[in-house]
């Protein structure tokens, strides 16, 4: 399945940063990088993916509320991913061939990190609070 945001942003990033290492360096160094932030590639792609997945559609409207948490977690992991890639292991190692492929891989990781926030199998998940709707005459 083709995703418009993923293809569009990855091509734009490849034009501006032909070297994937420069792209990753920019992503690490700046909160204002077009990869992050409101209207950024990751947020747009996550909304596109979540809106098409019935299991996660509830998170679509609230993805911006958790974006800062996801971005912090990704920044913490990005150095580790890059280090492992330079050693020839890890998922990023095969994706560092060009910026377009690297950007797509990172956008996929962003969506996975967002979903993992609410997956109890992960040690750093957030406890989701379920709201019980008010019923008249209940209270």
C-alpha positions as semicolon CSV with decimal commas, in nm:
position;residue;x (nm);y (nm);z (nm)
1;X;0,000;0,000;0,000
2;X;0,135;0,340;-0,096
3;X;0,121;0,624;0,152
4;X;0,122;0,974;0,010
5;X;0,292;1,147;0,303
6;X;0,567;0,885;0,326
7;X;0,653;0,905;-0,045
8;X;0,625;1,284;-0,067
9;X;0,831;1,368;0,239
10;X;1,100;1,108;0,171
11;X;1,151;1,248;-0,180
12;X;1,168;1,605;-0,047
13;X;1,420;1,505;0,219
14;X;1,633;1,328;-0,042
15;X;1,642;1,645;-0,254
16;X;1,746;1,866;0,035
17;X;1,980;1,618;0,208
18;X;2,132;1,381;-0,051
19;X;2,358;1,227;0,215
20;X;2,159;1,014;0,462
21;X;2,408;1,089;0,741
22;X;2,354;1,463;0,701
23;X;1,981;1,401;0,713
24;X;2,005;1,202;1,038
25;X;2,239;1,463;1,185
26;X;1,982;1,733;1,109
27;X;1,702;1,525;1,260
28;X;1,905;1,478;1,579
29;X;2,016;1,839;1,609
30;X;1,696;2,033;1,556
31;X;1,349;2,023;1,706
32;X;1,243;2,242;1,415
33;X;1,353;1,993;1,150
34;X;1,071;1,922;0,900
35;X;1,089;1,560;1,008
36;X;0,944;1,655;1,351
37;X;0,695;1,908;1,476
38;X;0,348;2,018;1,393
39;X;0,286;1,957;1,026
40;X;0,608;1,756;1,005
41;X;0,659;1,438;0,810
42;X;0,618;1,197;1,101
43;X;0,299;1,348;1,233
44;X;0,140;1,359;0,890
45;X;0,243;1,003;0,809
46;X;0,122;0,870;1,144
47;X;-0,218;1,032;1,093
48;X;-0,240;0,881;0,746
49;X;-0,157;0,532;0,874
50;X;-0,368;0,544;1,189
51;X;-0,675;0,665;0,999
52;X;-0,666;0,346;0,790
53;X;-0,619;0,099;1,076
54;X;-0,939;0,020;1,268
55;X;-0,746;-0,102;1,571
56;X;-0,559;0,227;1,603
57;X;-0,805;0,480;1,459
58;X;-0,878;0,606;1,811
59;X;-0,518;0,729;1,831
60;X;-0,540;0,924;1,505
61;X;-0,705;1,232;1,657
62;X;-0,478;1,224;1,961
63;X;-0,145;1,154;1,793
64;X;-0,037;1,519;1,828
65;X;-0,093;1,495;2,204
66;X;0,167;1,220;2,232
67;X;0,405;1,339;1,959
68;X;0,652;1,507;2,194
69;X;0,687;1,187;2,397
70;X;0,745;0,984;2,079
71;X;1,000;1,235;1,947
72;X;1,195;1,225;2,274
73;X;1,201;0,846;2,272
74;X;1,312;0,837;1,910
75;X;1,591;1,088;1,967
76;X;1,715;0,875;2,255
77;X;1,719;0,566;2,032
78;X;1,846;0,727;1,713
79;X;2,208;0,742;1,823
80;X;2,193;0,374;1,919
81;X;2,033;0,284;1,585
82;X;2,298;0,481;1,397
83;X;2,582;0,324;1,597
84;X;2,451;-0,027;1,531
85;X;2,404;0,057;1,162
86;X;2,765;0,170;1,133
87;X;2,868;-0,164;1,283
88;X;2,660;-0,338;1,017
89;X;2,375;-0,460;1,237
90;X;2,022;-0,347;1,313
91;X;1,741;-0,246;1,082
92;X;1,888;0,091;0,988
93;X;2,209;-0,064;0,850
94;X;2,037;-0,175;0,529
95;X;1,844;0,153;0,498
96;X;2,137;0,396;0,500
97;X;2,193;0,355;0,126
98;X;2,008;0,680;0,047
99;X;1,811;0,951;0,226
100;X;1,477;0,848;0,080
101;X;1,503;0,494;0,219
102;X;1,638;0,621;0,552
103;X;1,352;0,869;0,591
104;X;1,092;0,602;0,516
105;X;1,246;0,370;0,772
106;X;1,248;0,645;1,037
107;X;0,885;0,736;0,964
108;X;0,788;0,371;1,013
109;X;0,976;0,368;1,343
110;X;0,786;0,681;1,450
111;X;0,450;0,511;1,399
112;X;0,575;0,201;1,581
113;X;0,693;0,412;1,875
114;X;0,355;0,584;1,888
115;X;0,172;0,252;1,895
116;X;0,415;0,108;2,151
117;X;0,319;0,384;2,394
118;X;-0,008;0,196;2,443
119;X;0,110;-0,162;2,409
120;X;0,141;-0,326;2,750
121;X;0,403;-0,571;2,617
122;X;0,657;-0,286;2,619
123;X;0,812;-0,186;2,950
124;X;0,782;0,190;2,891
125;X;0,419;0,191;2,780
126;X;0,172;0,444;2,911
127;X;-0,128;0,328;3,106
128;X;-0,433;0,425;2,905
129;X;-0,724;0,549;3,107
130;X;-1,063;0,445;2,982
131;X;-1,332;0,702;3,035
132;X;-1,676;0,582;3,134
133;X;-1,942;0,799;2,973
134;X;-2,181;0,972;3,206
135;X;-2,523;0,817;3,209
136;X;-2,816;1,022;3,327
137;X;-2,946;0,901;3,660
138;X;-2,620;0,718;3,736
139;X;-2,487;0,970;3,985
